JSON list of C-alpha atoms in Angstrom, two decimals:
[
{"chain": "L", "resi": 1414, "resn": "UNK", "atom": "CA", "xyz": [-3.98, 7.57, 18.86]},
{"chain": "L", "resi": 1415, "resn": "UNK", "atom": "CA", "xyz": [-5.13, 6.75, 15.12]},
{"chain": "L", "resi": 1416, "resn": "UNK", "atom": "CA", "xyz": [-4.94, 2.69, 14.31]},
{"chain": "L", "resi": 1417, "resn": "UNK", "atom": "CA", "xyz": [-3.39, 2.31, 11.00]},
{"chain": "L", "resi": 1418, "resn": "UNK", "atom": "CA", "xyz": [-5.91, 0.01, 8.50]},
{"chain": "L", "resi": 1419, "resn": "UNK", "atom": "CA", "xyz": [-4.88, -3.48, 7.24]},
{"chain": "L", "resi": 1420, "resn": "UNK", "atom": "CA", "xyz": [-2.40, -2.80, 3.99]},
{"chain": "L", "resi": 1421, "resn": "UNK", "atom": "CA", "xyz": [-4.37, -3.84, 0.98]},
{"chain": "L", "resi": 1422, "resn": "UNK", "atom": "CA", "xyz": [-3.72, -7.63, 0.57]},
{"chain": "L", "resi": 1423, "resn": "UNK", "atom": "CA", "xyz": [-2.51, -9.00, -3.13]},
{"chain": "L", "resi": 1424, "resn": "UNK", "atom": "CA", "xyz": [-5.32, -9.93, -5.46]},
{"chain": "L", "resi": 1425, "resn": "UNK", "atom": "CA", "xyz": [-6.13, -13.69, -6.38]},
{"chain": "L", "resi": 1426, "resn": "UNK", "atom": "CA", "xyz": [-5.47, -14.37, -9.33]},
{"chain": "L", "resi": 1427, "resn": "UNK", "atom": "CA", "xyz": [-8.16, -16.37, -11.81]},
{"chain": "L", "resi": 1428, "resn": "UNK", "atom": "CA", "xyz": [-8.40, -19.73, -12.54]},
{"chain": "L", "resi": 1429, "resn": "UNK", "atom": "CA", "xyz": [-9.30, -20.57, -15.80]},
{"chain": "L", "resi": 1430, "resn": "UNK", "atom": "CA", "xyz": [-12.60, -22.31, -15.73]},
{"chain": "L", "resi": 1431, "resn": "UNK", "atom": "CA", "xyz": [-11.46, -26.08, -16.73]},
{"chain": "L", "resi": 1432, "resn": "UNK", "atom": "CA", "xyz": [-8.55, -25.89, -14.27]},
{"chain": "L", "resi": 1433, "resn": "UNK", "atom": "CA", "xyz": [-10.92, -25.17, -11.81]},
{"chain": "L", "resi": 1434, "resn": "UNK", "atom": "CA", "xyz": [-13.69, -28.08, -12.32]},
{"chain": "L", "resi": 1435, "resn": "UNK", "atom": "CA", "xyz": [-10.40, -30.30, -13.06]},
{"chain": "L", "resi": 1436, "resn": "UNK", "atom": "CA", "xyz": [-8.90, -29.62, -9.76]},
{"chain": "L", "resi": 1437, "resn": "UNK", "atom": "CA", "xyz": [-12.52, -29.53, -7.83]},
{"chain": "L", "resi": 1438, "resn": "UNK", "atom": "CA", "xyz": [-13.25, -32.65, -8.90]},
{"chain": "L", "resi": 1439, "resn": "UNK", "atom": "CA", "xyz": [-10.29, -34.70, -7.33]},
{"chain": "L", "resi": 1440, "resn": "UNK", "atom": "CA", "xyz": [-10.98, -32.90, -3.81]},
{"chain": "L", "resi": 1441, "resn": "UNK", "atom": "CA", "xyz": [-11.84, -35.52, -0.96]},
{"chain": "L", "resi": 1442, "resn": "UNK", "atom": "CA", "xyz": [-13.00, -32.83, 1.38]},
{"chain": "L", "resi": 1443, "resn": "UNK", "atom": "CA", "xyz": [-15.22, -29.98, 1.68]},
{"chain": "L", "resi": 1444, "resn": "UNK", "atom": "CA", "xyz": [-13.96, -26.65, -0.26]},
{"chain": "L", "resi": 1445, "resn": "UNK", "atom": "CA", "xyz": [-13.44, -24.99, 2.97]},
{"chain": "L", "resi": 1446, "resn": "UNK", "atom": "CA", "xyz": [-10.62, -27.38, 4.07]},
{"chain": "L", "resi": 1447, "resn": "UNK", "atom": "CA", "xyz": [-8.58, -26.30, 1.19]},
{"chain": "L", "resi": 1448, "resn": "UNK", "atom": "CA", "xyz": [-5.87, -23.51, 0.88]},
{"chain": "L", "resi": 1449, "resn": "UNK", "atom": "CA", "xyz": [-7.03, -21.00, -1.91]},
{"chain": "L", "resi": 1450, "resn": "UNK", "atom": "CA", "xyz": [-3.06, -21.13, -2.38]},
{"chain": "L", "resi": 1451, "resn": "UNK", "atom": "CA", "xyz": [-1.84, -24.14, -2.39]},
{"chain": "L", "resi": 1452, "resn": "UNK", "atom": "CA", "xyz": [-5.18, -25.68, -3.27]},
{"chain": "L", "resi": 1453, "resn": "UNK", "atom": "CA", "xyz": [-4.09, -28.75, -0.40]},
{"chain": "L", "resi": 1454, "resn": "UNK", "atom": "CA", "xyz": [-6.23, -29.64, 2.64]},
{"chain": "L", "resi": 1455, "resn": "UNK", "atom": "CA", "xyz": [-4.71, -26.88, 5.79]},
{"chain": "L", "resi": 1456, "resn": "UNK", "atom": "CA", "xyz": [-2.91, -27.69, 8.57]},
{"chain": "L", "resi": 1457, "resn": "UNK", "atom": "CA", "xyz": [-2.44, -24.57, 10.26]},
{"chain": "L", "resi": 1458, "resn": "UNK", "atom": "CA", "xyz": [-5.27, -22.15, 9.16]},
{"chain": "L", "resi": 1459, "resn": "UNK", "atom": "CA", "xyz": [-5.68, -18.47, 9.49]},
{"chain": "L", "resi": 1460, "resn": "UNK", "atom": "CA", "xyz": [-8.09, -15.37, 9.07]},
{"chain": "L", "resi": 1461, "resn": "UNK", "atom": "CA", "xyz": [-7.16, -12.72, 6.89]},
{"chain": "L", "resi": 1462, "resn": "UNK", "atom": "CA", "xyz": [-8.52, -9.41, 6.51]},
{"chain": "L", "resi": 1463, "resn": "UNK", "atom": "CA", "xyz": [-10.32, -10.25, 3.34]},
{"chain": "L", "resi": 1464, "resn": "UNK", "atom": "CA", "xyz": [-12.20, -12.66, 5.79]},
{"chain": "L", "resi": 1465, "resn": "UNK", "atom": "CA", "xyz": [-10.89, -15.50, 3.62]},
{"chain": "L", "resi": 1466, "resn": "UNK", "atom": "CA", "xyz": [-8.54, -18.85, 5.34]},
{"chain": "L", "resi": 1467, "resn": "UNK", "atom": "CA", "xyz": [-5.52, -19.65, 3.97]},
{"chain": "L", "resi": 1468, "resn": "UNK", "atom": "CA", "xyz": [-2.23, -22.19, 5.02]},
{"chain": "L", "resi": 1469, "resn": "UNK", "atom": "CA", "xyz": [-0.24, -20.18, 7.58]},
{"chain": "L", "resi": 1470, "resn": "UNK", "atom": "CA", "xyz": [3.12, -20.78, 5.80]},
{"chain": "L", "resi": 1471, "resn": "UNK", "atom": "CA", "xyz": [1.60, -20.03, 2.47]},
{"chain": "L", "resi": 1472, "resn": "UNK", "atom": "CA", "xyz": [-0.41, -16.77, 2.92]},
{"chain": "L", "resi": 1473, "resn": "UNK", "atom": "CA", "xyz": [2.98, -15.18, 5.10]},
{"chain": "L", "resi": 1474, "resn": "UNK", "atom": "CA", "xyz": [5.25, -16.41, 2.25]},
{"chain": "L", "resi": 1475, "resn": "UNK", "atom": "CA", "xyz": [3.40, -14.46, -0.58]},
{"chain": "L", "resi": 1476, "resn": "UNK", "atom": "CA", "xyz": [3.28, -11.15, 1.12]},
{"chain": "L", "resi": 1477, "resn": "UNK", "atom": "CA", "xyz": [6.66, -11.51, 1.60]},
{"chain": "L", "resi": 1478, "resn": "UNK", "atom": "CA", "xyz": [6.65, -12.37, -2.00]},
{"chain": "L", "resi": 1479, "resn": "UNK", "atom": "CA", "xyz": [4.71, -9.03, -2.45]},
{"chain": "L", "resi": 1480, "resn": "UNK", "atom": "CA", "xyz": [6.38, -5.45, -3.64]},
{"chain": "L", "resi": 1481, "resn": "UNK", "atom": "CA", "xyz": [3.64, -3.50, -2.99]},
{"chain": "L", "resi": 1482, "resn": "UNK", "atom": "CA", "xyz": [3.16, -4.32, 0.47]},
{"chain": "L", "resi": 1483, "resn": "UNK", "atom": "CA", "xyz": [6.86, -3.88, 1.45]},
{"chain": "L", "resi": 1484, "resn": "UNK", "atom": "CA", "xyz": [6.45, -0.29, 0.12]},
{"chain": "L", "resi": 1485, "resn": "UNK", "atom": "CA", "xyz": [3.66, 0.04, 2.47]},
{"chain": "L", "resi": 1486, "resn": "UNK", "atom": "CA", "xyz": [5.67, -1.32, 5.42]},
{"chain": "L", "resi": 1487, "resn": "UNK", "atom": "CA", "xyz": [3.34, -3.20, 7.12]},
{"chain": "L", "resi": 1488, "resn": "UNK", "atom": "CA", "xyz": [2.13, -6.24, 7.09]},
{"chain": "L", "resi": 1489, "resn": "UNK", "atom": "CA", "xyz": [-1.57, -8.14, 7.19]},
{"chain": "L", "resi": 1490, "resn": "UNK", "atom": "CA", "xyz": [-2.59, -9.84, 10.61]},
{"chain": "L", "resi": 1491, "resn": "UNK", "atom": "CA", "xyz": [-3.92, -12.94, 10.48]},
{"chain": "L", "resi": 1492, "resn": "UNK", "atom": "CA", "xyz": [-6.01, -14.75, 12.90]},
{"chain": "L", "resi": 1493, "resn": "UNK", "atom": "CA", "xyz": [-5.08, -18.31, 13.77]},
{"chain": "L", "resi": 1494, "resn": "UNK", "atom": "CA", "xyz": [-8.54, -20.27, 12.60]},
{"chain": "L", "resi": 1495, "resn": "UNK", "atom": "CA", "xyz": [-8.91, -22.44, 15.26]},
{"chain": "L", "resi": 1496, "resn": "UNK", "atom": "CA", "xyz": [-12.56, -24.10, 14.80]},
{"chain": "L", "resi": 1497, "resn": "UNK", "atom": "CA", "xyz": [-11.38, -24.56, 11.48]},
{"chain": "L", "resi": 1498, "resn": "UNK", "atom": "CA", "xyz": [-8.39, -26.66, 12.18]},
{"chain": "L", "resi": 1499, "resn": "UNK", "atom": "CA", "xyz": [-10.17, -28.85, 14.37]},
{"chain": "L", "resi": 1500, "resn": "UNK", "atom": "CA", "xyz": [-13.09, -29.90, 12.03]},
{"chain": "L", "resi": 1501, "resn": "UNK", "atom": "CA", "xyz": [-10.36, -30.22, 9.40]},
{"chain": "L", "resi": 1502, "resn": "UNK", "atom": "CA", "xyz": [-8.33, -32.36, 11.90]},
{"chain": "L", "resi": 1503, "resn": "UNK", "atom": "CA", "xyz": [-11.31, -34.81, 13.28]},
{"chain": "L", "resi": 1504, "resn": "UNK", "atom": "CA", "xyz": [-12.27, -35.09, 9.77]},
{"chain": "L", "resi": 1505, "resn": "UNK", "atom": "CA", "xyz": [-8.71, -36.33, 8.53]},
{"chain": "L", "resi": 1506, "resn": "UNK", "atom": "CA", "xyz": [-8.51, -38.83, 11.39]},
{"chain": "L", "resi": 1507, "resn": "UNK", "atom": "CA", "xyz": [-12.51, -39.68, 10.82]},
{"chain": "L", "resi": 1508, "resn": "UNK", "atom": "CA", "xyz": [-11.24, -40.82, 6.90]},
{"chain": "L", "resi": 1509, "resn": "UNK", "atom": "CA", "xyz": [-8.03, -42.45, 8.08]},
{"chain": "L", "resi": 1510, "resn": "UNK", "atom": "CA", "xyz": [-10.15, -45.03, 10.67]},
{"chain": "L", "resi": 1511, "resn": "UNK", "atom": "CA", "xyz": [-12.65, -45.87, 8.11]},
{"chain": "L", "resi": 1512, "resn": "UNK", "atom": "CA", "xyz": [-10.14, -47.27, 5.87]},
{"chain": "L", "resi": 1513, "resn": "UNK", "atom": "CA", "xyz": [-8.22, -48.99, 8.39]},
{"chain": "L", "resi": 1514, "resn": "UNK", "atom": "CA", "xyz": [-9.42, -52.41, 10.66]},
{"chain": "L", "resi": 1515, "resn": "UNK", "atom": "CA", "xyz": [-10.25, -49.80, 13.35]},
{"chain": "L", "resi": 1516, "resn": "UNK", "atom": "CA", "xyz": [-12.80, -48.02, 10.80]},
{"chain": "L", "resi": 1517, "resn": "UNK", "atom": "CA", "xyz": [-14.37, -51.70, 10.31]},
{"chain": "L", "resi": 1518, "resn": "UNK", "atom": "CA", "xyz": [-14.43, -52.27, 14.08]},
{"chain": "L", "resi": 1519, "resn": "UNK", "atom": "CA", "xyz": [-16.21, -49.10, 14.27]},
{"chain": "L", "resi": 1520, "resn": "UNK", "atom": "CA", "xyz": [-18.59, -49.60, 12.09]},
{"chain": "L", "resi": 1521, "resn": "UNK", "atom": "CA", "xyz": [-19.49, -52.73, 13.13]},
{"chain": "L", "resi": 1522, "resn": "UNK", "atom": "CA", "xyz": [-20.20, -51.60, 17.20]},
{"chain": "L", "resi": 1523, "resn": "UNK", "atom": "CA", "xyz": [-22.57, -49.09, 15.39]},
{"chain": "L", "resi": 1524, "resn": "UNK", "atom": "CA", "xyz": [-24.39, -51.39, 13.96]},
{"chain": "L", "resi": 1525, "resn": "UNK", "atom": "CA", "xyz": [-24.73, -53.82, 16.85]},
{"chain": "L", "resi": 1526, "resn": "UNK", "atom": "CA", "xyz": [-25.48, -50.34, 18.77]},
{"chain": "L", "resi": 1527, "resn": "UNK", "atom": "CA", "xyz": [-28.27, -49.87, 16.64]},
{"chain": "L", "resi": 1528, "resn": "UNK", "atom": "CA", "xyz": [-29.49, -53.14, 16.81]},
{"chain": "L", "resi": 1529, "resn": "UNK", "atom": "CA", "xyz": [-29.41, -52.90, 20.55]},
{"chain": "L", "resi": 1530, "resn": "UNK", "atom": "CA", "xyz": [-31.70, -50.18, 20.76]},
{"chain": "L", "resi": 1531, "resn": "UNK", "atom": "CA", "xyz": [-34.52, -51.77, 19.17]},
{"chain": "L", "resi": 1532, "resn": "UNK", "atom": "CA", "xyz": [-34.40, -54.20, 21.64]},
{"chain": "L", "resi": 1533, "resn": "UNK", "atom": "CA", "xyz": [-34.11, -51.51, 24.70]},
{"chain": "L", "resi": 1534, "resn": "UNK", "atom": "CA", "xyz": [-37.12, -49.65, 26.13]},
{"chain": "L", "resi": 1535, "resn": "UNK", "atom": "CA", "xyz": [-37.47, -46.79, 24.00]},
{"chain": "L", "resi": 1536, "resn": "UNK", "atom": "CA", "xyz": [-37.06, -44.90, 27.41]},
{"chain": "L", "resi": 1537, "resn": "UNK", "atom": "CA", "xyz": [-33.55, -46.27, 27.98]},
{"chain": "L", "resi": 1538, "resn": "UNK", "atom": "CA", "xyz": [-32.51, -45.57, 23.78]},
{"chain": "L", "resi": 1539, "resn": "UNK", "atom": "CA", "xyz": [-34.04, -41.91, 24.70]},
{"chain": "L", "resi": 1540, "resn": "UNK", "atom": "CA", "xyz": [-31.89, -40.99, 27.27]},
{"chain": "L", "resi": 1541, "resn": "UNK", "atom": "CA", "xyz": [-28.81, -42.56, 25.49]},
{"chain": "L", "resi": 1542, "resn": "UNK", "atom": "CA", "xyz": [-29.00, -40.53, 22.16]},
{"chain": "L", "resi": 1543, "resn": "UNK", "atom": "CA", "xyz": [-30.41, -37.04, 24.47]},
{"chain": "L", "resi": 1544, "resn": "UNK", "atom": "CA", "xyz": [-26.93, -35.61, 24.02]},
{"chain": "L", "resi": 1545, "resn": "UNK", "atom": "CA", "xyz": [-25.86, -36.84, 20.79]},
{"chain": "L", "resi": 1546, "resn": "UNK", "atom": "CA", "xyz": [-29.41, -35.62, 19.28]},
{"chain": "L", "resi": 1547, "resn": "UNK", "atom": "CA", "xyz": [-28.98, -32.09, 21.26]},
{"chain": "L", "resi": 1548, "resn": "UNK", "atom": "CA", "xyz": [-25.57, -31.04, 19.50]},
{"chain": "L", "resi": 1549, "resn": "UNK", "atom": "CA", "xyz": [-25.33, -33.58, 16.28]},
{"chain": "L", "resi": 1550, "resn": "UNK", "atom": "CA", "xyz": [-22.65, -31.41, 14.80]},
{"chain": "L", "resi": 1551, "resn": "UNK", "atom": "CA", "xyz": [-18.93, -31.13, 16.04]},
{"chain": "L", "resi": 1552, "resn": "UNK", "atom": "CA", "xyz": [-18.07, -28.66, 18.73]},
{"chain": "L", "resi": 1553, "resn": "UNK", "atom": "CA", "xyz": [-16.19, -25.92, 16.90]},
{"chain": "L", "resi": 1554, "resn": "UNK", "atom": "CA", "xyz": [-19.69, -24.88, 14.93]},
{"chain": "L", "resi": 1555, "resn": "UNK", "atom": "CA", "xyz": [-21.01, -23.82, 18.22]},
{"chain": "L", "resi": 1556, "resn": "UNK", "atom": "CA", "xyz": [-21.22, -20.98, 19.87]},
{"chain": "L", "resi": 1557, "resn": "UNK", "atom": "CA", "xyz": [-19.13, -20.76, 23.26]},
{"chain": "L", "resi": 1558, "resn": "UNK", "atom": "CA", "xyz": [-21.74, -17.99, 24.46]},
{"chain": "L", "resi": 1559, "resn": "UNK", "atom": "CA", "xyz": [-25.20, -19.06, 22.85]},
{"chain": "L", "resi": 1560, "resn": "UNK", "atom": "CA", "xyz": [-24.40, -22.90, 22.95]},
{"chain": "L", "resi": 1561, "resn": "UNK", "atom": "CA", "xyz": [-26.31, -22.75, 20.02]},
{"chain": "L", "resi": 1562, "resn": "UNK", "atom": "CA", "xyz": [-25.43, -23.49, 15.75]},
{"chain": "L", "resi": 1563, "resn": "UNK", "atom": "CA", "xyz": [-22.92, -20.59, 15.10]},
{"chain": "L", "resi": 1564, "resn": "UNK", "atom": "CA", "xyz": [-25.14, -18.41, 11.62]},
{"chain": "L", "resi": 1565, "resn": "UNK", "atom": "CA", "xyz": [-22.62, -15.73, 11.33]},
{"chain": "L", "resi": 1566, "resn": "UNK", "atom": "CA", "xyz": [-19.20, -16.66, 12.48]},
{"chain": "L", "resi": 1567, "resn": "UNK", "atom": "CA", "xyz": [-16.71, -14.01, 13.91]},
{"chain": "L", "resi": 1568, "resn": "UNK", "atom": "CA", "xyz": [-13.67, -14.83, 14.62]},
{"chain": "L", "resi": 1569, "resn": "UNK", "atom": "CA", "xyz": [-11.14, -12.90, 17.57]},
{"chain": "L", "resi": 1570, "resn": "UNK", "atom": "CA", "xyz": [-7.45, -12.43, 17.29]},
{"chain": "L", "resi": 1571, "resn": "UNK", "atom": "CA", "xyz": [-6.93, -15.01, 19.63]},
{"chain": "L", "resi": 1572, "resn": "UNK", "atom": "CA", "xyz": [-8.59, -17.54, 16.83]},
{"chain": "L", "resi": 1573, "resn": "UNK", "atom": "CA", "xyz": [-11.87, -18.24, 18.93]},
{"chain": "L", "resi": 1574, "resn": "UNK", "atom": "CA", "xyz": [-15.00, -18.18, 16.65]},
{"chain": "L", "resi": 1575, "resn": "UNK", "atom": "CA", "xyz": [-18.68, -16.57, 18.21]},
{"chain": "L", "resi": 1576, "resn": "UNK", "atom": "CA", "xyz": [-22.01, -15.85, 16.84]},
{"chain": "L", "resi": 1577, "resn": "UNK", "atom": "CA", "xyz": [-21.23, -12.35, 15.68]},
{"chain": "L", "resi": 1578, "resn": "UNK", "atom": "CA", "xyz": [-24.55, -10.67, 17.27]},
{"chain": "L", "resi": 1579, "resn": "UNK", "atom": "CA", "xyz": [-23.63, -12.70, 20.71]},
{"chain": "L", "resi": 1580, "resn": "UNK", "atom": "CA", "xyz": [-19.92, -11.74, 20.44]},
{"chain": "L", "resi": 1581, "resn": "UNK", "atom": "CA", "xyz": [-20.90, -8.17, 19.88]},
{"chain": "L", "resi": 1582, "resn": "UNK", "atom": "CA", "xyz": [-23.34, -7.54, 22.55]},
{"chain": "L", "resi": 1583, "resn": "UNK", "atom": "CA", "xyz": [-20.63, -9.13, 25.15]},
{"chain": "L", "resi": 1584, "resn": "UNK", "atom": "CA", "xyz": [-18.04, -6.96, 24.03]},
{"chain": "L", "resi": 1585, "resn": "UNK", "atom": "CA", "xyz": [-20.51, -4.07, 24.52]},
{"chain": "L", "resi": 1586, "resn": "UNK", "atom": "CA", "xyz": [-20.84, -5.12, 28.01]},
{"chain": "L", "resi": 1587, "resn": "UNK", "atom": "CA", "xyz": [-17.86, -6.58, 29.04]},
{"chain": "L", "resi": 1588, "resn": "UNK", "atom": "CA", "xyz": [-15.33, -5.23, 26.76]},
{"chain": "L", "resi": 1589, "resn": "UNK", "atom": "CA", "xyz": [-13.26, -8.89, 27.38]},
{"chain": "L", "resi": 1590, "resn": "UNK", "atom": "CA", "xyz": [-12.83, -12.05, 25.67]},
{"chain": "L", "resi": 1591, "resn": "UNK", "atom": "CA", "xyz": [-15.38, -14.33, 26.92]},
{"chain": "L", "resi": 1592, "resn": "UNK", "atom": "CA", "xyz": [-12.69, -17.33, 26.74]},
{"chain": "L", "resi": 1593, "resn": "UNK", "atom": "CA", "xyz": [-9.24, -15.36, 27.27]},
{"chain": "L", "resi": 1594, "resn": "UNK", "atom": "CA", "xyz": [-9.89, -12.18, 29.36]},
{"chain": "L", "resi": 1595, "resn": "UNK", "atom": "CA", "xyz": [-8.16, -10.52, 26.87]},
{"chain": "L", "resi": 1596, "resn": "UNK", "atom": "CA", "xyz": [-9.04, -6.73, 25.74]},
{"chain": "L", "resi": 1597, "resn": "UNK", "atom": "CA", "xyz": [-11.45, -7.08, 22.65]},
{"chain": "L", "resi": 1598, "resn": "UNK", "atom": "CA", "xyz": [-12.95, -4.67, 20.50]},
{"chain": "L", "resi": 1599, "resn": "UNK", "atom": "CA", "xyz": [-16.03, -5.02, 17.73]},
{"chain": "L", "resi": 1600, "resn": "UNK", "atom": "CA", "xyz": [-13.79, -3.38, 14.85]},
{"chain": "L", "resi": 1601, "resn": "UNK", "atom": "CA", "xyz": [-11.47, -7.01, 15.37]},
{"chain": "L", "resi": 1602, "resn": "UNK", "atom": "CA", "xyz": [-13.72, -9.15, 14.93]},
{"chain": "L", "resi": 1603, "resn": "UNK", "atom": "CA", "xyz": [-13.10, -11.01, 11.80]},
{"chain": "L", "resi": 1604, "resn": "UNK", "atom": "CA", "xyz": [-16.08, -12.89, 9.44]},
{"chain": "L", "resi": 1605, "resn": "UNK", "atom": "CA", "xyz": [-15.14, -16.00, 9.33]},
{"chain": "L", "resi": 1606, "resn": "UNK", "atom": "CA", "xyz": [-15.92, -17.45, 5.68]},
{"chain": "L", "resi": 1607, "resn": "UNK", "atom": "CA", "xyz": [-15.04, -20.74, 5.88]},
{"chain": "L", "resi": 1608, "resn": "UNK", "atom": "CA", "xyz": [-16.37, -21.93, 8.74]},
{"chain": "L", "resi": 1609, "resn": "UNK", "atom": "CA", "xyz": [-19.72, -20.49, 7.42]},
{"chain": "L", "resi": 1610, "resn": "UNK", "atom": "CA", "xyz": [-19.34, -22.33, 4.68]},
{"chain": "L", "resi": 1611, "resn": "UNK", "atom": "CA", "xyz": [-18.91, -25.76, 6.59]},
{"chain": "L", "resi": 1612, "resn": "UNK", "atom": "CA", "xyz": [-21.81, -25.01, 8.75]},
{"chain": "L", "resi": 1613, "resn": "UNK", "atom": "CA", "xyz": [-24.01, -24.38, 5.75]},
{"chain": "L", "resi": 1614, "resn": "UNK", "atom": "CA", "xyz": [-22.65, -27.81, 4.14]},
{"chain": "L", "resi": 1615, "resn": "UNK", "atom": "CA", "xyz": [-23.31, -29.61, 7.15]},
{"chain": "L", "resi": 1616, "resn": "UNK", "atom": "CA", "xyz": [-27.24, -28.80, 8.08]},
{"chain": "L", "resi": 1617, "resn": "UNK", "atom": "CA", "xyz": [-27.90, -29.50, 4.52]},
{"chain": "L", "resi": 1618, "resn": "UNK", "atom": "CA", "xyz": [-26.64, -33.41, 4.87]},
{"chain": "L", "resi": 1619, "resn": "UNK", "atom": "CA", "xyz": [-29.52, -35.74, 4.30]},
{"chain": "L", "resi": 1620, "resn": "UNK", "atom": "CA", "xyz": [-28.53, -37.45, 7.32]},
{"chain": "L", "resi": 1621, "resn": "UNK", "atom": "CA", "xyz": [-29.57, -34.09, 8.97]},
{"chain": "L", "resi": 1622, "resn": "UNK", "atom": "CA", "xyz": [-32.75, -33.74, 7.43]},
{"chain": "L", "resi": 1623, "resn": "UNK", "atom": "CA", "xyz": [-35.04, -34.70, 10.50]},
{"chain": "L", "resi": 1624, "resn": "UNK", "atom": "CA", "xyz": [-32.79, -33.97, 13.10]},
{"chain": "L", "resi": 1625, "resn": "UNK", "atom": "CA", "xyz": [-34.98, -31.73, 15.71]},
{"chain": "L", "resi": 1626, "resn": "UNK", "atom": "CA", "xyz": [-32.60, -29.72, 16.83]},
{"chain": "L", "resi": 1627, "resn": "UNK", "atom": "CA", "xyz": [-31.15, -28.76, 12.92]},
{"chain": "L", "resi": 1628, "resn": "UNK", "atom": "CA", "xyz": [-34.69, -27.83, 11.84]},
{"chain": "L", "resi": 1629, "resn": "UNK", "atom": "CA", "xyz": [-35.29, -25.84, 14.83]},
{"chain": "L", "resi": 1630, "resn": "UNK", "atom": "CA", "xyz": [-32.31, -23.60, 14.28]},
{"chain": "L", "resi": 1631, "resn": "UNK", "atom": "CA", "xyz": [-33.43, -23.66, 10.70]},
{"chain": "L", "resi": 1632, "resn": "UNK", "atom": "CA", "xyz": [-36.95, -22.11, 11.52]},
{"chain": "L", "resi": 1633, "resn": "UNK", "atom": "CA", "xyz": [-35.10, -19.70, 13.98]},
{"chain": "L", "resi": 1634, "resn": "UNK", "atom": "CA", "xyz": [-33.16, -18.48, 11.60]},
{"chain": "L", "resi": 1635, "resn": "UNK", "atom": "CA", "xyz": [-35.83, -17.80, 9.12]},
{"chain": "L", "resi": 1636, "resn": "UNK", "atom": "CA", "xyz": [-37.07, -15.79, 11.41]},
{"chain": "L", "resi": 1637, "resn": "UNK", "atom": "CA", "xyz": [-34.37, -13.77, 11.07]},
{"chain": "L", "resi": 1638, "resn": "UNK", "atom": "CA", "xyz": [-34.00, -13.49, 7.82]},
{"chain": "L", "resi": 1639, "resn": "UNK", "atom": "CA", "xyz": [-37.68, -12.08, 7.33]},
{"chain": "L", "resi": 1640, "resn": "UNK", "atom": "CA", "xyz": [-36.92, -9.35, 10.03]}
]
């Protein structure tokens, strides 16, 4: 049996230039956070087949909106963007606490933290910050499979994001979701855009810049590249 492909999705339309840098510049967040749409922060992201996030509400509402898709009778999928929604999430709540007395509490056990550790034996700091210093970045931008910084995001129906060569080469073997047990094919897979996105504005923070762990999955990934 023949699997019908995605119905073309409506084309964004431009933003004139000014509107644009206008409406850049009062963003709090990273670009990736915000609904191409709607231009707010997400709450419930999704996938589309144009490998582009959007608000759940607002991406179903305009191809509803859309003639040319109700001649086609179907309608896009979209895949619920789940590593998205919880960087966007911890990030909200991150900005909330450091503008309330918590956020001030906070800050000030990190810095008696760090004056702690100069005191400790630099053994004892060691094995405190071995896990921290190991995976610096939040969960979702790892791989479930390869533990490791996700390069090339690919995201499943059932919203779970993988290193696409790692997701692949299970699927290959296993034919399952790794997470869900579910039936999953290579031709679903989704690139996830976004989340690529975040990953690449994260590694390139200055207070990244001489973490071990970034620069070695920098180097590997140079690698890479040249092959």
């Amino acid at each position: 049996m023949m699997e019908m492909e995605e119905p073309l999705l409506p084309q964004m339309k431009d933003v004139p230039e000014e509107d644009f840098d206008v409406e850049h510049q009062k963003r709090v967040y990273p670009d990736p956070f915000y609904c191409p749409l709607t231009k707010k922060v997400m709450e419930d992201p999704v996938v589309g087949f144009d490998k582009l996030s959007y608000e759940r509400s607002a991406v179903l509402e305009r191809d509803a909106a859309d003639a040319t898709l109700q001649q086609q009778q179907q309608q896009p999928t979209y895949y619920p963007n789940r590593a998205l929604q919880i960087v966007i999430e911890k990030e909200i709540k991150h900005t909330i606490e450091q503008g309330t007395v918590l956020g001030a509490l906070q800050r000030a056990e990190s810095s008696l933290r760090a004056g702690l550790e100069q005191v400790l034996d630099k053994s004892t700091a060691q094995r405190t910050k071995t896990h921290d210093r190991n995976r610096p970045l939040p969960d979702p931008y790892y791989c479930p499979i390869t533990l490791d910084i996700i390069s090339q995001p690919a995201t499943d129906p059932d919203g779970n994001t993988y290193e696409r060569h790692a997701i692949l080469d299970w699927i290959r073997r296993k034919g399952k979701s790794p997470l869900t047990r579910n039936k999953l094919r290579a031709k679903q897979l989704r690139e996830n855009t976004a989340l690529k996105d975040l990953i690449e504005y994260e590694i390139n923070k200055e207070e990244y810049s001489n973490d071990p762990s970034i620069l070695q999955w920098k180097e590997s990934r140079k690698g890479k590249e040249i092959e």
